[in-house]
Short mmCIF file of C-alpha atoms in Angstrom, two decimals:
data_model
loop_
_atom_site.label_atom_id
_atom_site.label_comp_id
_atom_site.label_asym_id
_atom_site.label_seq_id
_atom_site.Cartn_x
_atom_site.Cartn_y
_atom_site.Cartn_z
CA MET K 1069 -13.39 7.09 -31.68
CA ALA K 1070 -15.25 5.41 -34.50
CA ASP K 1071 -12.17 3.56 -35.75
CA ILE K 1072 -11.55 1.80 -32.41
CA SER K 1073 -13.65 -0.83 -30.69
CA VAL K 1074 -13.24 -2.01 -27.11
CA ILE K 1075 -13.74 -5.68 -26.34
CA ALA K 1076 -14.96 -6.52 -22.84
CA GLY K 1077 -13.06 -9.65 -21.85
CA PRO K 1078 -14.92 -11.95 -19.43
CA SER K 1079 -12.69 -10.94 -16.49
CA SER K 1080 -13.02 -7.15 -16.90
CA PRO K 1081 -16.42 -6.07 -18.28
CA ASP K 1082 -16.85 -3.01 -16.04
CA LEU K 1083 -13.35 -1.66 -16.66
CA ALA K 1084 -13.81 -2.25 -20.41
CA ALA K 1085 -17.04 -0.24 -20.34
CA GLY K 1086 -15.22 2.61 -18.60
CA ILE K 1087 -12.40 2.58 -21.14
CA ALA K 1088 -14.90 2.53 -24.02
CA ARG K 1089 -16.65 5.60 -22.58
CA ARG K 1090 -13.33 7.41 -22.25
CA LEU K 1091 -12.43 6.60 -25.85
CA GLY K 1092 -15.91 7.20 -27.22
CA ALA K 1093 -15.54 3.74 -28.74
CA ASP K 1094 -17.95 0.94 -29.57
CA LEU K 1095 -18.12 -1.65 -26.77
CA ILE K 1096 -18.17 -5.28 -27.88
CA SER K 1097 -19.41 -7.88 -25.42
CA THR K 1098 -18.12 -11.42 -25.12
CA GLU K 1099 -19.98 -14.59 -24.33
CA LEU K 1100 -18.05 -17.11 -22.24
CA ARG K 1101 -18.79 -20.80 -21.98
CA ILE K 1102 -16.86 -23.14 -19.69
CA PHE K 1103 -17.09 -26.80 -20.62
CA SER K 1104 -17.21 -29.61 -18.07
CA ASP K 1105 -13.50 -30.34 -18.56
CA GLY K 1106 -12.57 -26.71 -17.83
CA GLU K 1107 -12.04 -25.58 -21.43
CA SER K 1108 -13.09 -22.04 -22.32
CA LYS K 1109 -15.01 -20.95 -25.39
CA VAL K 1110 -15.35 -17.22 -26.08
CA ARG K 1111 -17.60 -15.60 -28.66
CA LEU K 1112 -17.69 -11.92 -29.68
CA ASP K 1113 -21.15 -10.49 -30.22
CA ARG K 1114 -19.98 -8.71 -33.40
CA PRO K 1115 -16.80 -8.10 -35.44
CA ALA K 1116 -14.09 -5.96 -33.84
CA GLY K 1117 -13.16 -3.82 -36.85
CA LYS K 1118 -9.66 -2.68 -37.78
CA LYS K 1119 -8.42 -1.53 -34.37
CA CYS K 1120 -9.47 -3.11 -31.10
CA VAL K 1121 -8.66 -2.70 -27.43
CA LEU K 1122 -9.03 -6.02 -25.64
CA VAL K 1123 -9.56 -5.51 -21.90
CA GLN K 1124 -8.84 -8.66 -19.94
CA SER K 1125 -7.08 -8.72 -16.58
CA THR K 1126 -5.40 -12.04 -15.77
CA HIS K 1127 -6.13 -12.40 -12.07
CA PRO K 1128 -7.31 -15.81 -10.74
CA PRO K 1129 -8.31 -18.03 -12.38
CA THR K 1130 -5.05 -16.86 -13.94
CA ASP K 1131 -4.49 -19.45 -16.62
CA SER K 1132 -8.12 -19.39 -17.76
CA ASN K 1133 -8.17 -15.60 -18.03
CA LEU K 1134 -4.86 -15.60 -19.89
CA MET K 1135 -6.04 -18.28 -22.29
CA GLN K 1136 -9.29 -16.42 -22.95
CA ALA K 1137 -7.34 -13.24 -23.73
CA MET K 1138 -5.24 -15.13 -26.27
CA MET K 1139 -8.33 -16.69 -27.87
CA ILE K 1140 -10.00 -13.30 -28.29
CA ALA K 1141 -6.83 -11.69 -29.61
CA ARG K 1142 -6.31 -14.46 -32.15
CA LYS K 1143 -9.88 -14.11 -33.42
CA CYS K 1144 -9.49 -10.35 -33.84
CA ALA K 1145 -6.11 -10.71 -35.54
CA ASP K 1146 -7.46 -13.36 -37.90
CA ASP K 1147 -10.19 -10.88 -38.87
CA GLY K 1148 -7.53 -8.32 -39.74
CA ALA K 1149 -7.61 -6.16 -36.62
CA LYS K 1150 -4.69 -4.48 -34.90
CA VAL K 1151 -4.92 -5.59 -31.27
CA CYS K 1152 -3.95 -3.67 -28.14
CA ALA K 1153 -4.35 -5.86 -25.06
CA VAL K 1154 -5.11 -3.91 -21.88
CA MET K 1155 -4.16 -6.36 -19.15
CA PRO K 1156 -4.07 -4.27 -15.96
CA TYR K 1157 -2.93 -7.20 -13.86
CA LEU K 1158 -0.48 -9.11 -16.03
CA ALA K 1159 -0.01 -12.69 -14.87
CA TYR K 1160 3.46 -14.21 -14.42
CA ALA K 1161 5.22 -10.84 -14.21
CA ARG K 1162 6.76 -11.92 -10.90
CA GLN K 1163 8.44 -14.82 -12.68
CA ASP K 1164 10.77 -12.47 -14.55
CA ARG K 1165 13.92 -14.54 -13.97
CA ALA K 1166 15.03 -17.95 -12.75
CA PHE K 1167 15.39 -17.61 -8.98
CA LEU K 1168 16.33 -21.25 -8.34
CA GLU K 1169 18.08 -23.84 -10.47
CA GLY K 1170 15.67 -25.64 -12.77
CA GLU K 1171 13.15 -22.78 -13.06
CA GLY K 1172 12.01 -21.23 -16.34
CA VAL K 1173 11.31 -17.57 -17.07
CA SER K 1174 7.53 -17.60 -17.37
CA ALA K 1175 7.19 -13.85 -18.03
CA ALA K 1176 9.16 -14.27 -21.25
CA LEU K 1177 6.94 -17.17 -22.29
CA VAL K 1178 3.76 -15.15 -21.71
CA ALA K 1179 5.17 -12.37 -23.90
CA ARG K 1180 5.80 -14.83 -26.74
CA LEU K 1181 2.36 -16.42 -26.37
CA LEU K 1182 0.56 -13.08 -26.55
CA GLU K 1183 2.61 -12.03 -29.56
CA ALA K 1184 1.79 -15.34 -31.27
CA SER K 1185 -1.87 -14.71 -30.50
CA GLY K 1186 -1.81 -11.54 -32.55
CA VAL K 1187 -1.35 -8.93 -29.83
CA ASN K 1188 0.46 -5.88 -31.24
CA ALA K 1189 0.73 -3.88 -28.02
CA ILE K 1190 0.32 -4.44 -24.29
CA VAL K 1191 -0.91 -1.96 -21.69
CA THR K 1192 -0.59 -2.93 -18.05
CA VAL K 1193 -0.62 -1.34 -14.60
CA ASP K 1194 2.34 -1.28 -12.21
CA ILE K 1195 4.06 -4.33 -13.64
CA HIS K 1196 6.16 -6.08 -11.01
CA SER K 1197 9.50 -5.33 -12.66
CA GLN K 1198 11.05 -3.58 -15.62
CA MET K 1199 12.70 -6.88 -16.54
CA ALA K 1200 9.27 -8.47 -17.05
CA LEU K 1201 8.23 -5.50 -19.19
CA SER K 1202 11.34 -5.88 -21.35
CA TYR K 1203 10.14 -9.21 -22.73
CA PHE K 1204 7.36 -7.42 -24.63
CA LYS K 1205 8.20 -5.66 -27.88
CA ASN K 1206 5.55 -2.94 -27.53
CA ALA K 1207 4.44 -2.41 -23.94
CA ARG K 1208 3.22 0.51 -21.85
CA ASN K 1209 3.22 0.45 -18.08
CA VAL K 1210 0.68 2.77 -16.44
CA SER K 1211 1.32 3.94 -12.88
CA SER K 1212 -1.50 3.78 -10.37
CA ILE K 1213 0.36 5.99 -7.89
CA PRO K 1214 -1.13 9.37 -8.94
CA LEU K 1215 -4.72 8.15 -8.60
CA LEU K 1216 -4.05 6.21 -5.38
CA ALA K 1217 -2.34 9.26 -3.87
CA GLU K 1218 -5.25 11.46 -4.95
CA HIS K 1219 -7.61 9.05 -3.19
CA ALA K 1220 -5.44 9.12 -0.06
CA SER K 1221 -5.47 12.93 -0.04
CA LYS K 1222 -9.23 12.79 0.60
CA MET K 1223 -8.98 10.35 3.54
CA LYS K 1224 -8.35 12.99 6.27
CA LEU K 1225 -5.18 11.33 7.49
CA LYS K 1226 -3.32 12.45 10.62
CA LYS K 1227 0.35 13.25 9.93
CA PRO K 1228 0.45 10.59 7.19
CA LEU K 1229 3.47 8.36 6.74
CA VAL K 1230 3.83 6.37 3.52
CA VAL K 1231 5.42 2.99 4.16
CA SER K 1232 6.85 0.42 1.76
CA PRO K 1233 6.81 -3.14 3.19
CA ASP K 1234 10.29 -3.69 1.72
CA ALA K 1235 13.26 -1.89 0.22
CA GLY K 1236 12.24 -2.91 -3.30
CA GLY K 1237 9.18 -0.67 -3.12
CA ALA K 1238 11.00 2.37 -1.74
CA ASP K 1239 10.78 4.35 -4.98
CA ARG K 1240 7.04 3.68 -5.18
CA ALA K 1241 6.51 4.88 -1.62
CA GLU K 1242 8.64 7.99 -2.16
CA GLU K 1243 6.69 8.95 -5.29
CA PHE K 1244 3.40 8.37 -3.45
CA ALA K 1245 4.63 10.49 -0.53
CA ARG K 1246 5.77 13.30 -2.85
CA LEU K 1247 2.29 13.55 -4.36
CA LEU K 1248 0.66 13.34 -0.94
CA LYS K 1249 3.17 15.84 0.54
CA ALA K 1250 4.05 13.35 3.26
CA ASP K 1251 7.06 11.40 4.58
CA ALA K 1252 8.09 7.99 3.28
CA VAL K 1253 10.02 5.06 4.77
CA ALA K 1254 10.84 1.51 3.69
CA LEU K 1255 10.79 -1.45 6.04
CA LYS K 1256 13.41 -4.20 5.94
CA LYS K 1257 11.79 -7.45 4.80
CA SER K 1258 13.18 -10.87 4.04
CA ARG K 1259 11.43 -13.80 2.41
CA ASP K 1260 12.37 -17.48 2.25
CA ARG K 1261 12.41 -18.33 -1.48
CA LYS K 1262 11.30 -21.91 -0.84
CA THR K 1263 8.65 -21.50 1.87
CA GLY K 1264 7.53 -17.93 1.14
CA GLU K 1265 7.74 -17.08 4.86
CA VAL K 1266 8.07 -13.32 5.44
CA SER K 1267 9.84 -11.55 8.30
CA ILE K 1268 10.19 -7.79 8.93
CA GLU K 1269 12.71 -6.11 11.21
CA LYS K 1270 11.56 -3.80 13.99
CA ILE K 1271 11.44 -0.17 12.94
CA ASN K 1272 13.86 2.42 14.29
CA PHE K 1273 11.86 5.59 13.57
CA ASP K 1274 9.00 7.31 15.39
CA VAL K 1275 5.48 6.53 14.11
CA SER K 1276 3.61 7.40 17.30
CA GLY K 1277 0.17 8.84 16.55
CA ARG K 1278 0.77 8.94 12.80
CA ASP K 1279 -1.54 7.33 10.26
CA ALA K 1280 0.42 4.92 8.08
CA ILE K 1281 -0.28 3.98 4.48
CA LEU K 1282 1.28 0.69 3.43
CA VAL K 1283 1.84 0.96 -0.33
CA ASP K 1284 2.60 -2.01 -2.58
CA ASP K 1285 2.14 -2.99 -6.20
CA MET K 1286 0.04 -6.03 -5.32
CA ILE K 1287 -1.39 -7.80 -2.31
CA SER K 1288 -1.65 -11.53 -2.87
CA SER K 1289 -1.50 -13.69 0.27
CA GLY K 1290 -1.20 -10.58 2.40
CA GLY K 1291 1.75 -11.91 4.40
CA SER K 1292 3.93 -8.84 3.92
CA ILE K 1293 1.11 -6.43 4.75
CA VAL K 1294 0.14 -8.37 7.87
CA LYS K 1295 3.71 -8.41 9.20
CA ALA K 1296 4.22 -4.73 8.39
CA ALA K 1297 0.93 -3.69 9.98
CA GLU K 1298 1.74 -5.60 13.15
CA VAL K 1299 5.15 -3.89 13.38
CA LEU K 1300 3.61 -0.45 12.83
CA ARG K 1301 0.83 -0.97 15.36
CA LYS K 1302 3.27 -2.20 18.01
CA ALA K 1303 5.34 0.93 17.39
CA GLY K 1304 2.35 3.14 18.17
CA ALA K 1305 1.05 4.09 14.72
CA GLY K 1306 -2.47 5.46 14.46
CA ASN K 1307 -4.71 4.12 11.71
CA VAL K 1308 -2.98 1.80 9.23
CA TYR K 1309 -4.21 1.50 5.66
CA ALA K 1310 -3.12 -0.84 2.86
CA MET K 1311 -3.12 0.57 -0.67
CA CYS K 1312 -2.11 -1.21 -3.86
CA ALA K 1313 -2.66 -1.43 -7.57
CA HIS K 1314 -3.69 -5.09 -7.58
CA ALA K 1315 -5.77 -6.60 -4.77
CA LEU K 1316 -5.48 -10.32 -5.49
CA LEU K 1317 -6.34 -11.14 -1.87
CA VAL K 1318 -6.12 -14.90 -2.28
CA GLY K 1319 -8.10 -17.03 0.17
CA ASP K 1320 -8.64 -15.33 3.52
CA ALA K 1321 -5.99 -12.65 2.88
CA ALA K 1322 -8.41 -9.75 3.37
CA GLN K 1323 -9.66 -11.09 6.70
CA ARG K 1324 -6.12 -11.64 7.98
CA ILE K 1325 -5.06 -8.15 6.90
CA MET K 1326 -7.96 -6.53 8.71
CA ALA K 1327 -7.30 -8.69 11.78
CA SER K 1328 -3.70 -7.42 11.86
CA GLY K 1329 -4.90 -3.89 12.56
CA VAL K 1330 -5.40 -2.49 9.05
CA LYS K 1331 -8.41 -0.19 8.96
CA ASP K 1332 -9.09 -0.46 5.24
CA ILE K 1333 -7.74 -1.83 1.97
CA VAL K 1334 -7.80 0.43 -1.09
CA ALA K 1335 -6.96 -0.86 -4.57
CA THR K 1336 -7.54 0.04 -8.19
CA ASN K 1337 -10.09 -1.72 -10.38
CA SER K 1338 -7.34 -3.62 -12.21
CA ILE K 1339 -9.00 -6.53 -10.42
CA PRO K 1340 -12.73 -6.28 -9.69
CA GLY K 1341 -13.85 -6.70 -6.11
CA ARG K 1342 -14.87 -5.11 -2.83
CA TYR K 1343 -11.66 -3.11 -2.45
CA ALA K 1344 -11.44 -1.82 -6.05
CA LYS K 1345 -12.05 1.82 -5.16
CA VAL K 1346 -9.80 3.68 -7.62
CA ASP K 1347 -10.80 3.77 -11.29
CA MET K 1348 -7.96 3.32 -13.80
CA SER K 1349 -10.08 3.69 -16.95
CA ALA K 1350 -8.82 7.19 -17.85
CA PRO K 1351 -5.05 6.51 -17.93
CA LEU K 1352 -5.61 3.09 -19.49
CA ALA K 1353 -7.72 4.63 -22.25
CA ASP K 1354 -4.99 7.20 -22.93
CA ALA K 1355 -2.31 4.50 -23.10
CA ALA K 1356 -4.39 2.30 -25.40
CA ARG K 1357 -5.11 5.23 -27.70
CA SER K 1358 -1.39 5.98 -28.08
CA ALA K 1359 -0.58 2.30 -28.61
CA LEU K 1360 -2.94 2.08 -31.57
#
């Protein structure tokens, strides 16, 4: 599409290239410089034109990637471009309300900051909540479930069971299971809001000899997946897999997950890395095209 350019943000160059190919659009590279005090400086290798798709996921370093996205968007807007920000992993979406007294609603702040930076539309993947999405005036949320389920269908699973680590993800697991033509269940999880400690109740259904797919929107510290995998393995499940849209995998999360009995981790390329095995460029390109 000659009237659209795709800008490869520093955090997502490969995904940007895939989206540009899908759109048949010009791909604009960025040059990133980090100063000794941590400040970012981003330079586009050429002008963006009238319509641009900025691809910049805001995984760690979260604040730096978010700031760089705003800097690029502001430059494009100042040059007269309409800006669609494709931010597959959208930072601060979990902070969609004040959970404890004295907290702010950071998701709402991020929405205002991006708007002030000149972003006209947002495209993201499996945002944590509809409330977080509501803070954006023009936002599209792309589901990773169809592509993750398609990937799972090729894994030669034995009597697959799709499992949500908590009740909040039950709808996600049921949709995944429907596409996979499998059963779905949700575990009962509780989390201490102050310490973050996770506990999961013992299951009361038969998983003996069945391969289990733990499905979540994101895996950050991996605590929920570790607890769920341990419960499933103790109950006699066969192979256990962890699948998600966003594999943050902070610190040694991946090692702890594998040590808990998980055979493999499968995620989309919303965040680049070893476990980014499902390409989201096609649905993201479609969403960006409709946004512009």
